[in-house]
Amino acid sequence: MAASFAYSHLFAEGLPAPAPRWTGFPKYNFIGGHNDPEHVPAADLAAAAEAVLRRDGADLALYNPHGPQGFRATREYVVNKVAGRGITCTPEEVLITSGSGQGLDLVNRVLLNRGDTVVLEEFTYGGALTKLQRLGVNVVGAPLDDDGLRIDALGRILDDLKQKATVPKFIYTIPTVQNPTGSILPVDRREALLALAKKHGVVIFEDECYADLTWNPDAPAAIYSMDPSRVIHVGSFSKTLSPALRLGYVVSDWTVMSRLVGLKREIDSGTGALEQMVVAEYFSRSFTEHVGELTGVLREKLDTMVEALEREFGTTVEKMWRPKGGIFLWIKLPDRVDVTKLVAPAAKEGLVFNPGPEWSCNPAQTKSHMRLCFALPSKDVIRNGIATLARVCYEETGIPEQSANIRRGA
Ligand SMILES: Cc1ncc(COP(=O)(O)O)c(C=O)c1O
């Protein structure tokens, strides 16, 4: 074996913890935002790749062939796509990013200084929390109910902060299929949220990563469409097509956009052009068909997971947030179940889930919550995985007592 690097004592300060070596995916993989492998339209993507390469392949000779905001056809496609969310914008107001995660990083860097305060939904995207923590930003959680952000409570939080002479920089919200609860914010709350943000001089940072994956087509228009001067909007192709392609986008007015582009140029030399070309080519023709089919499959998998939880956990699941779309189920077990203590024994059984504290602004109060992704596993894997989870939970905590799995003595 080669000698290990002799200069690790020279590593910079403040690096994240070293990554473990990757050992492959577990059998029962309920974490992250993976997609359904059987619904990657591989043949159509191959045809799209061939078509764009034959037509526009010479563009690959250039860095950022259509400028630093991304491929023209892809930005034009995003303009059409977000029109479906009520947004009127031009390709100059669209930035293609390497995943919407990069969009989050860029917006954070444009707006935040160490010590700033931001308001997030009490349960939120763990990646957003981690990014903010690394930036040394104070995070305040605003309560949610089955319809998303509680505007009354948010109003009180903003008033309290004002009393302490603190104006948060932004309110980060996932209004359309919230991660992890799956709620959709009704239109009157969107209006009230905007009014509150205006009153307090706070930006709304709207993340619409899952907005295309709703069970019903009646979600209210994006908040950005209601006032582009007060909102920054991000979206992703990870959830509708493929997280491995690493494509997302930001929509903002030029004042913000010019800063985002300035920063992105410092960070990379552009997002991969081939992915952008293929996605624009494929989705320009097949978005509605593909997303319609994917959403149907996701809904069936959700039903499978709900049935499995009811069968294996019975009434032990105290609360199940029934999502209105997307790929996650957020549940709460009784207070005496600390899900963080289930992580290691579950991993031994080849099962992983997202523990609630990592998806919460108040980790200590979310020890009995967990997030389960149902998009990647097959229905059989979902059934067997939930049975395994119930068994592990029973062995560690004594509940659920009446699981079908335990009766079988599996
Ligand atoms: C709410 C939300 N925003 C952003 C992201 C980042 O996704 P990506 O970088 O793949 O677009 C995720 C990923 O799970 C997410 O759940």
Short mmCIF file of N, CA, C and O in Angstrom, two decimals, residues 125-202:
data_model
loop_
_atom_site.label_atom_id
_atom_site.label_comp_id
_atom_site.label_asym_id
_atom_site.label_seq_id
_atom_site.Cartn_x
_atom_site.Cartn_y
_atom_site.Cartn_z
N TYR A 125 -35.34 21.30 5.18
CA TYR A 125 -34.32 20.54 4.45
C TYR A 125 -33.00 20.55 5.24
O TYR A 125 -32.44 21.62 5.49
N GLY A 126 -32.52 19.36 5.61
CA GLY A 126 -31.30 19.26 6.42
C GLY A 126 -30.10 19.92 5.75
O GLY A 126 -29.26 20.52 6.43
N GLY A 127 -30.02 19.82 4.42
CA GLY A 127 -28.90 20.43 3.70
C GLY A 127 -28.89 21.94 3.86
O GLY A 127 -27.82 22.56 4.00
N ALA A 128 -30.08 22.55 3.89
CA ALA A 128 -30.15 24.00 4.06
C ALA A 128 -29.65 24.37 5.46
O ALA A 128 -28.89 25.34 5.63
N LEU A 129 -30.05 23.56 6.45
CA LEU A 129 -29.60 23.82 7.83
C LEU A 129 -28.09 23.73 7.95
O LEU A 129 -27.44 24.60 8.53
N THR A 130 -27.52 22.68 7.36
CA THR A 130 -26.07 22.48 7.47
C THR A 130 -25.32 23.64 6.83
O THR A 130 -24.33 24.14 7.38
N LYS A 131 -25.79 24.07 5.68
CA LYS A 131 -25.11 25.17 4.98
C LYS A 131 -25.13 26.43 5.85
O LYS A 131 -24.13 27.15 5.96
N LEU A 132 -26.28 26.70 6.47
CA LEU A 132 -26.41 27.91 7.28
C LEU A 132 -25.55 27.81 8.53
O LEU A 132 -24.91 28.79 8.94
N GLN A 133 -25.52 26.61 9.13
CA GLN A 133 -24.69 26.44 10.33
C GLN A 133 -23.23 26.71 10.00
O GLN A 133 -22.52 27.38 10.75
N ARG A 134 -22.79 26.20 8.86
CA ARG A 134 -21.38 26.40 8.48
C ARG A 134 -21.05 27.87 8.25
O ARG A 134 -19.92 28.30 8.42
N LEU A 135 -22.08 28.65 7.88
CA LEU A 135 -21.85 30.08 7.65
C LEU A 135 -21.93 30.89 8.96
O LEU A 135 -21.76 32.11 8.95
N GLY A 136 -22.23 30.22 10.08
CA GLY A 136 -22.29 30.92 11.37
C GLY A 136 -23.51 31.82 11.47
O GLY A 136 -23.45 32.92 12.05
N VAL A 137 -24.63 31.36 10.90
CA VAL A 137 -25.86 32.16 10.88
C VAL A 137 -26.81 31.63 11.95
O VAL A 137 -26.86 30.44 12.20
N ASN A 138 -27.54 32.55 12.63
CA ASN A 138 -28.53 32.10 13.62
C ASN A 138 -29.81 31.69 12.91
O ASN A 138 -30.33 32.45 12.09
N VAL A 139 -30.30 30.52 13.28
CA VAL A 139 -31.50 29.99 12.62
C VAL A 139 -32.66 30.01 13.60
O VAL A 139 -32.55 29.51 14.71
N VAL A 140 -33.76 30.61 13.19
CA VAL A 140 -34.97 30.62 14.02
C VAL A 140 -36.03 29.79 13.30
O VAL A 140 -36.29 30.01 12.12
N GLY A 141 -36.63 28.85 14.01
CA GLY A 141 -37.63 27.97 13.39
C GLY A 141 -39.04 28.52 13.57
O GLY A 141 -39.41 28.93 14.67
N ALA A 142 -39.83 28.55 12.50
CA ALA A 142 -41.23 29.01 12.58
C ALA A 142 -42.15 27.79 12.47
O ALA A 142 -41.94 26.93 11.62
N PRO A 143 -43.18 27.73 13.35
CA PRO A 143 -44.04 26.55 13.38
C PRO A 143 -44.81 26.29 12.08
O PRO A 143 -45.16 27.22 11.36
N LEU A 144 -45.04 25.00 11.86
CA LEU A 144 -45.81 24.53 10.69
C LEU A 144 -47.08 23.86 11.18
O LEU A 144 -47.11 23.31 12.27
N ASP A 145 -48.10 23.87 10.35
CA ASP A 145 -49.23 22.96 10.58
C ASP A 145 -49.47 22.19 9.28
O ASP A 145 -48.61 22.20 8.39
N ASP A 146 -50.62 21.57 9.15
CA ASP A 146 -50.83 20.72 7.97
C ASP A 146 -50.86 21.50 6.66
O ASP A 146 -50.78 20.91 5.58
N ASP A 147 -51.00 22.84 6.75
CA ASP A 147 -50.99 23.67 5.54
C ASP A 147 -49.68 24.46 5.39
O ASP A 147 -49.62 25.42 4.63
N GLY A 148 -48.66 24.08 6.14
CA GLY A 148 -47.37 24.77 5.99
C GLY A 148 -47.18 25.85 7.05
O GLY A 148 -47.70 25.74 8.16
N LEU A 149 -46.44 26.89 6.70
CA LEU A 149 -46.06 27.93 7.68
C LEU A 149 -47.27 28.53 8.36
O LEU A 149 -48.24 28.92 7.69
N ARG A 150 -47.20 28.64 9.70
CA ARG A 150 -48.29 29.31 10.44
C ARG A 150 -47.98 30.81 10.48
O ARG A 150 -47.06 31.25 11.16
N ILE A 151 -48.77 31.55 9.75
CA ILE A 151 -48.47 32.97 9.56
C ILE A 151 -48.61 33.75 10.87
O ILE A 151 -47.81 34.65 11.15
N ASP A 152 -49.60 33.35 11.71
CA ASP A 152 -49.75 34.05 13.00
C ASP A 152 -48.47 33.92 13.82
O ASP A 152 -47.93 34.90 14.35
N ALA A 153 -47.96 32.69 13.91
CA ALA A 153 -46.75 32.45 14.71
C ALA A 153 -45.55 33.15 14.08
O ALA A 153 -44.70 33.72 14.79
N LEU A 154 -45.48 33.14 12.77
CA LEU A 154 -44.36 33.80 12.09
C LEU A 154 -44.39 35.30 12.38
O LEU A 154 -43.34 35.92 12.64
N GLY A 155 -45.60 35.87 12.38
CA GLY A 155 -45.74 37.31 12.69
C GLY A 155 -45.19 37.60 14.07
O GLY A 155 -44.44 38.58 14.27
N ARG A 156 -45.51 36.72 15.04
CA ARG A 156 -45.02 36.95 16.41
C ARG A 156 -43.50 36.82 16.46
O ARG A 156 -42.83 37.60 17.14
N ILE A 157 -42.96 35.87 15.73
CA ILE A 157 -41.49 35.68 15.72
C ILE A 157 -40.81 36.94 15.16
O ILE A 157 -39.84 37.45 15.72
N LEU A 158 -41.37 37.46 14.07
CA LEU A 158 -40.75 38.65 13.46
C LEU A 158 -40.87 39.85 14.40
O LEU A 158 -39.93 40.66 14.51
N ASP A 159 -42.02 39.96 15.08
CA ASP A 159 -42.18 41.07 16.05
C ASP A 159 -41.18 40.93 17.20
O ASP A 159 -40.55 41.91 17.61
N ASP A 160 -41.03 39.69 17.71
CA ASP A 160 -40.08 39.46 18.81
C ASP A 160 -38.66 39.82 18.39
O ASP A 160 -37.91 40.46 19.13
N LEU A 161 -38.31 39.40 17.18
CA LEU A 161 -36.96 39.70 16.70
C LEU A 161 -36.77 41.21 16.58
O LEU A 161 -35.72 41.76 16.93
N LYS A 162 -37.83 41.88 16.12
CA LYS A 162 -37.74 43.34 15.95
C LYS A 162 -37.49 44.01 17.30
O LYS A 162 -36.69 44.94 17.41
N GLN A 163 -38.18 43.49 18.33
CA GLN A 163 -37.97 44.03 19.70
C GLN A 163 -36.51 43.92 20.10
O GLN A 163 -36.01 44.74 20.85
N LYS A 164 -35.86 42.87 19.58
CA LYS A 164 -34.43 42.69 19.92
C LYS A 164 -33.56 43.36 18.87
O LYS A 164 -32.38 43.03 18.74
N ALA A 165 -34.15 44.21 18.07
CA ALA A 165 -33.44 44.95 17.01
C ALA A 165 -32.80 44.01 15.98
O ALA A 165 -31.75 44.31 15.41
N THR A 166 -33.46 42.87 15.77
CA THR A 166 -32.93 41.92 14.77
C THR A 166 -33.89 41.84 13.59
O THR A 166 -35.08 41.56 13.78
N VAL A 167 -33.37 42.10 12.42
CA VAL A 167 -34.18 41.89 11.21
C VAL A 167 -33.57 40.69 10.49
O VAL A 167 -32.41 40.76 10.05
N PRO A 168 -34.30 39.58 10.38
CA PRO A 168 -33.70 38.44 9.67
C PRO A 168 -33.45 38.79 8.21
O PRO A 168 -34.16 39.63 7.64
N LYS A 169 -32.45 38.15 7.62
CA LYS A 169 -32.14 38.46 6.23
C LYS A 169 -33.18 37.85 5.31
O LYS A 169 -33.62 38.47 4.37
N PHE A 170 -33.52 36.57 5.58
CA PHE A 170 -34.56 35.97 4.74
C PHE A 170 -35.39 34.95 5.51
O PHE A 170 -35.01 34.50 6.60
N ILE A 171 -36.53 34.64 4.89
CA ILE A 171 -37.36 33.52 5.35
C ILE A 171 -37.21 32.45 4.28
O ILE A 171 -37.60 32.66 3.13
N TYR A 172 -36.58 31.35 4.64
CA TYR A 172 -36.40 30.25 3.68
C TYR A 172 -37.61 29.34 3.79
O TYR A 172 -37.90 28.81 4.88
N THR A 173 -38.33 29.18 2.69
CA THR A 173 -39.54 28.37 2.75
C THR A 173 -39.62 27.41 1.56
O THR A 173 -39.13 27.73 0.46
N ILE A 174 -40.22 26.27 1.80
CA ILE A 174 -40.47 25.28 0.74
C ILE A 174 -42.00 25.17 0.67
O ILE A 174 -42.60 24.26 1.25
N PRO A 175 -42.66 26.13 0.00
CA PRO A 175 -44.11 26.25 0.16
C PRO A 175 -44.91 25.19 -0.58
O PRO A 175 -46.04 24.91 -0.21
N THR A 176 -44.32 24.62 -1.63
CA THR A 176 -45.10 23.71 -2.47
C THR A 176 -44.49 22.31 -2.37
O THR A 176 -43.46 22.04 -2.99
N VAL A 177 -45.08 21.48 -1.56
CA VAL A 177 -44.55 20.18 -1.15
C VAL A 177 -43.32 20.40 -0.25
O VAL A 177 -42.16 20.28 -0.65
N GLN A 178 -43.66 20.77 0.96
CA GLN A 178 -42.63 21.11 1.95
C GLN A 178 -41.77 19.88 2.27
O GLN A 178 -42.30 18.76 2.33
N ASN A 179 -40.50 20.09 2.44
CA ASN A 179 -39.59 19.03 2.87
C ASN A 179 -39.29 19.25 4.34
O ASN A 179 -38.73 20.30 4.67
N PRO A 180 -39.69 18.37 5.25
CA PRO A 180 -40.11 16.99 5.03
C PRO A 180 -41.62 16.73 5.14
O PRO A 180 -42.03 15.59 4.97
N THR A 181 -42.46 17.73 5.43
CA THR A 181 -43.85 17.41 5.82
C THR A 181 -44.79 17.21 4.62
O THR A 181 -45.89 16.69 4.79
N GLY A 182 -44.40 17.69 3.43
CA GLY A 182 -45.20 17.47 2.22
C GLY A 182 -46.43 18.35 2.11
O GLY A 182 -47.33 18.07 1.31
N SER A 183 -46.50 19.45 2.90
CA SER A 183 -47.67 20.33 2.82
C SER A 183 -47.56 21.29 1.64
O SER A 183 -46.47 21.47 1.07
N ILE A 184 -48.70 21.90 1.30
CA ILE A 184 -48.72 22.93 0.26
C ILE A 184 -49.36 24.18 0.87
O ILE A 184 -50.49 24.13 1.38
N LEU A 185 -48.65 25.28 0.84
CA LEU A 185 -49.12 26.52 1.46
C LEU A 185 -50.26 27.12 0.62
O LEU A 185 -50.08 27.39 -0.57
N PRO A 186 -51.44 27.32 1.24
CA PRO A 186 -52.56 27.88 0.48
C PRO A 186 -52.29 29.33 0.05
O PRO A 186 -51.43 30.00 0.63
N VAL A 187 -53.06 29.78 -0.93
CA VAL A 187 -52.78 31.08 -1.54
C VAL A 187 -52.93 32.22 -0.53
O VAL A 187 -52.11 33.17 -0.55
N ASP A 188 -53.92 32.14 0.37
CA ASP A 188 -54.07 33.26 1.32
C ASP A 188 -52.85 33.35 2.24
O ASP A 188 -52.42 34.45 2.61
N ARG A 189 -52.27 32.21 2.58
CA ARG A 189 -51.06 32.27 3.43
C ARG A 189 -49.87 32.81 2.64
O ARG A 189 -49.00 33.46 3.20
N ARG A 190 -49.83 32.49 1.33
CA ARG A 190 -48.74 33.04 0.50
C ARG A 190 -48.83 34.57 0.50
O ARG A 190 -47.82 35.27 0.63
N GLU A 191 -50.07 35.07 0.35
CA GLU A 191 -50.25 36.52 0.33
C GLU A 191 -49.86 37.12 1.69
O GLU A 191 -49.17 38.14 1.75
N ALA A 192 -50.30 36.46 2.76
CA ALA A 192 -50.01 36.97 4.10
C ALA A 192 -48.51 36.92 4.40
O ALA A 192 -47.95 37.84 5.02
N LEU A 193 -47.86 35.87 3.90
CA LEU A 193 -46.40 35.74 4.10
C LEU A 193 -45.67 36.89 3.41
O LEU A 193 -44.77 37.52 3.98
N LEU A 194 -46.11 37.16 2.19
CA LEU A 194 -45.50 38.24 1.43
C LEU A 194 -45.72 39.58 2.14
O LEU A 194 -44.80 40.42 2.24
N ALA A 195 -46.94 39.77 2.66
CA ALA A 195 -47.25 41.04 3.35
C ALA A 195 -46.36 41.19 4.59
O ALA A 195 -45.81 42.27 4.85
N LEU A 196 -46.17 40.07 5.32
CA LEU A 196 -45.32 40.11 6.52
C LEU A 196 -43.87 40.43 6.15
O LEU A 196 -43.21 41.23 6.80
N ALA A 197 -43.41 39.75 5.10
CA ALA A 197 -42.02 39.95 4.67
C ALA A 197 -41.81 41.41 4.26
O ALA A 197 -40.78 42.02 4.57
N LYS A 198 -42.81 41.97 3.59
CA LYS A 198 -42.71 43.36 3.15
C LYS A 198 -42.70 44.30 4.37
O LYS A 198 -41.86 45.20 4.47
N LYS A 199 -43.60 44.01 5.30
CA LYS A 199 -43.68 44.86 6.50
C LYS A 199 -42.35 44.89 7.26
O LYS A 199 -41.92 45.91 7.76
N HIS A 200 -41.69 43.72 7.31
CA HIS A 200 -40.46 43.62 8.11
C HIS A 200 -39.18 43.80 7.28
O HIS A 200 -38.08 43.71 7.81
N GLY A 201 -39.33 43.99 5.98
CA GLY A 201 -38.14 44.20 5.13
C GLY A 201 -37.28 42.94 5.02
O GLY A 201 -36.04 43.01 5.07
N VAL A 202 -37.94 41.79 4.90
CA VAL A 202 -37.22 40.50 4.85
C VAL A 202 -37.43 39.86 3.47
O VAL A 202 -38.53 39.87 2.94
#
